[in-house]
Amino acid sequence: MDNNTPGTSSFPTISSAGDDPGLEMLQHNDRQTCGTPFLDDPLISCREIEVFYGEQCALHKMSLDIGHREVLAIIGPSGCGKSTFLRCLNRMNDSIEECTVQGEITLDGVNIYDKNVDVVPLRTRVGMVFQKPNPFPKSIYDNIAYGPRIHGLAASRSELDEIVTSSLQNAGLWDEVKDRLTSTAMALSSGQQQRLCIARTLAVEPEVILMDEPCSGLDPIATTKVETLINNLSECYSIILVTHAIEQASRVSQRTAFFHQGFLVEVGPTARIFTTPESRLTENYITARLT
Amino acid sequence: MEREKMSLLTPSTALRRRYLHDRLFLLAGRLAAIASFSTIGLIFLAILYTSLPAFTQSCIKLPIHFEETAFSDENLALADYDMLVAQALARIIPGVTDPGEKEDLMGMMSPGAAWRLQQMVGSNPKRIGTVEQLWLPASADIDMLRKGKLDRTTPEQRRRLSKRQLKWYDQLNAEGRIKRHFNRVFFTAPNSTEAELAGIYGAVKGSLLTMFITLVLSFPLGAGTAIYLQEFAPRNRLTTTITVTINNLAAVPPILYGLLGLAVFINFFHLPRATPLVAGMVLSLMTFPSIIMASRNALAAVPRSVCDAALALGASRMQSITHHILPAAMPGILTGTLLGLAQAFGECAPLLMLGMVAFVGNIPAGITDPATVLPMQIYLWADNSGQGFPEKTAAAIVIMMLFLVIVNTMVLWLRRKFENSHPHTS
Ligand SMILES: Nc1ncnc2c1ncn2[C@@H]1O[C@H](COP(=O)(O)OP(=O)(O)O)[C@@H](O)[C@H]1O
Ligand SMILES: [Mg+2]
């Protein structure tokens, strides 16, 4: 499912971290980001951020802007720091004890790593969908209602019902589950569970949604549904999508960033990255995966 | 060199040797399983068989005349109930005049017979002046004879029943005046020096009160400590030391906890000896480490993905723990607590140090009354060579095993529930 071009689809290729094509050593001039990392009116801007796990540097000094209502795809081989970068943006790294983040990330001009910043409002504004669907072992309704409940977003039961309904509708799951809202979410298929997790994130009305390989465990049909959903959501939300499948990046994103061994190698409009990449590394990675 | 093809139909010698090893291993495993199961089964059956007589009590039917002259005193408890029994015996076995013979005749009945009469009159004084045919408990020796546990052929001087008593027994038996009844006393009475009056209830209640104290102290403390250490405490040298210490505490011989309880709770704080309060405090010290370890394992087994989901929705660390991790870990925590309690329930050694080995002839009313516990009762009865006590010992063991079976069934049920409600953790 990863890099099946139409011609090879009957012979699925297996790709894993080990035999990732396009993996090669960085040269000194690759440490400079190519392309256009900066925007005029960014929603989030990262400046010179650096992430360490203990002594090990997982993300080298990098800067990147994320705009309003855009889909930014992040591609790159396994272990290049995509998830690490994503976790910086809503401070999910805080719960990893040995992880330290340096540099500045601002959301609407406020540095989210400032010591006065409260992570609760930050995470309600920057939601996250994980690689493996992780619904709570509760009913479908309670899964969606959990966020609004802890934040007190609904004054009454009917308001809560409305939030649940609209979230499920926006996540394209409403028709499939409307008759069994009270049954357990664990009984859904993994594709439905992933869309439930997206609906759960939508219920707290975030501005940014971080998605960490949301389709990696899904079958092609479920993947198509999630991609359609991302397309629809990009009208209202900024979405940062980490993906292993670069065709997915070309299908849903406006901008693409390529990470390699902890460096942000290149970033720019998706069409340009896929046709005329500036960096040799980007070109090698993309051509190896598209053919 | 070309490798010879392996025949699909006739296995080679090497393959046959391999199969032989497999079969020997399987056989050894089965033999071990059969040996352990049959040993346990035999022990259990033997205990059950020994205990059966303790659940019944032989009674003798006596015509009791509650004559008004016997109740001349205002205080009904002061009436001579032994005399009522003696008169009734004289009615069914007339012509006994010799004092020694009279004593033999009275020895057929349990001291509990008079006590029963006292209770009956106390609960309903209208009985005075009436005549009733009552089944009253026979003495332990008659009881044993009735249950076939007394050999008539032993010479008289070594026999516990005299020739006369045997003759009367046969006479009463022929008249249908001797019968085995369900031994209610065993389930409702405290300990007694007379086997036919001794019951298990005092010890059961003592055990339950002790377990209550143990649960109330060790569950919140143990679960709370586990939650703090597992979810909140920073991983540094201090918390590592604490963790190691707790793990080591679980391996300390229980009697040391008894010594500690004696020194601290009784000698220093002057709490009353031999009470469920002190016993529960000491046993909770003992179960505390195992509850902490079981709870930490249960907490660690909850998938972090659910916790992450809550955090990413803006739940605080505390909320993600109380809303998601704790409910998922609760069955595991409860299982650990129940297993810890079951261990404490059968513990004897630390309680020896707290004076619980003393004879307690009352049913404890509260946690500060002197009491004993089931395993201690078993120990005391096993030490008593009197007639009927070996059966009581076995019966007490059966009761104790019943409690353990109940606890283990609850544990199984909790596990099943855990697996059903959290499929992705199993
Ligand atoms: N919790 C962690 N502790 C230590 N090292 C980590 C942790 N998470 C990730 N890393 C390391 O950081 C690097 C980047 O990981 P990650 O961001 O997960 O990569 P990707 O998502 O691109 O596959 C890897 O070398 C990985 O070993
Ligand atoms: Mg990743």
mmCIF file of C-alpha atoms and ligand atoms in Angstrom, chain A residues 53 56 58 77-84 87 96 98, ligand 1:
data_model
loop_
_atom_site.group_PDB
_atom_site.id
_atom_site.type_symbol
_atom_site.label_atom_id
_atom_site.label_comp_id
_atom_site.label_asym_id
_atom_site.label_seq_id
_atom_site.Cartn_x
_atom_site.Cartn_y
_atom_site.Cartn_z
ATOM 1 C CA TYR A 53 16.490 12.407 23.527
ATOM 2 C CA GLN A 56 21.058 11.896 21.117
ATOM 3 C CA ALA A 58 16.790 13.620 16.986
ATOM 4 C CA PRO A 77 12.436 7.670 5.836
ATOM 5 C CA SER A 78 11.671 5.936 9.148
ATOM 6 C CA GLY A 79 13.437 7.400 12.151
ATOM 7 C CA CYS A 80 14.136 10.734 10.507
ATOM 8 C CA GLY A 81 12.265 12.649 13.214
ATOM 9 C CA LYS A 82 8.820 13.185 11.669
ATOM 10 C CA SER A 83 6.914 12.071 14.765
ATOM 11 C CA THR A 84 9.328 13.926 16.996
ATOM 12 C CA ARG A 87 4.975 15.971 19.009
ATOM 13 C CA ILE A 96 8.822 11.728 27.498
ATOM 14 C CA GLU A 98 14.489 12.514 28.646
HETATM 15 N N1 LIG C 1 10.886 8.211 23.187
HETATM 16 C C1 LIG C 1 12.087 8.195 22.587
HETATM 17 N N2 LIG C 1 13.215 8.019 23.304
HETATM 18 C C2 LIG C 1 14.426 7.997 22.707
HETATM 19 N N3 LIG C 1 14.610 8.141 21.404
HETATM 20 C C3 LIG C 1 13.532 8.328 20.626
HETATM 21 C C4 LIG C 1 12.211 8.351 21.176
HETATM 22 N N4 LIG C 1 11.322 8.544 20.167
HETATM 23 C C5 LIG C 1 12.071 8.627 19.040
HETATM 24 N N5 LIG C 1 13.384 8.504 19.303
HETATM 25 C C6 LIG C 1 14.486 8.558 18.330
HETATM 26 O O1 LIG C 1 14.373 9.738 17.607
HETATM 27 C C7 LIG C 1 14.580 9.515 16.230
HETATM 28 C C8 LIG C 1 13.389 9.993 15.431
HETATM 29 O O2 LIG C 1 12.267 9.199 15.751
HETATM 30 P P1 LIG C 1 10.804 9.473 15.194
HETATM 31 O O3 LIG C 1 10.499 10.900 15.372
HETATM 32 O O4 LIG C 1 9.880 8.538 15.825
HETATM 33 O O5 LIG C 1 10.971 9.115 13.654
HETATM 34 P P2 LIG C 1 9.851 8.907 12.524
HETATM 35 O O6 LIG C 1 8.531 9.227 13.104
HETATM 36 O O7 LIG C 1 10.267 9.810 11.423
HETATM 37 O O8 LIG C 1 9.960 7.493 12.105
HETATM 38 C C9 LIG C 1 14.831 8.027 16.065
HETATM 39 O O9 LIG C 1 16.205 7.830 15.908
HETATM 40 C C10 LIG C 1 14.361 7.426 17.330
HETATM 41 O O10 LIG C 1 15.174 6.360 17.682
#
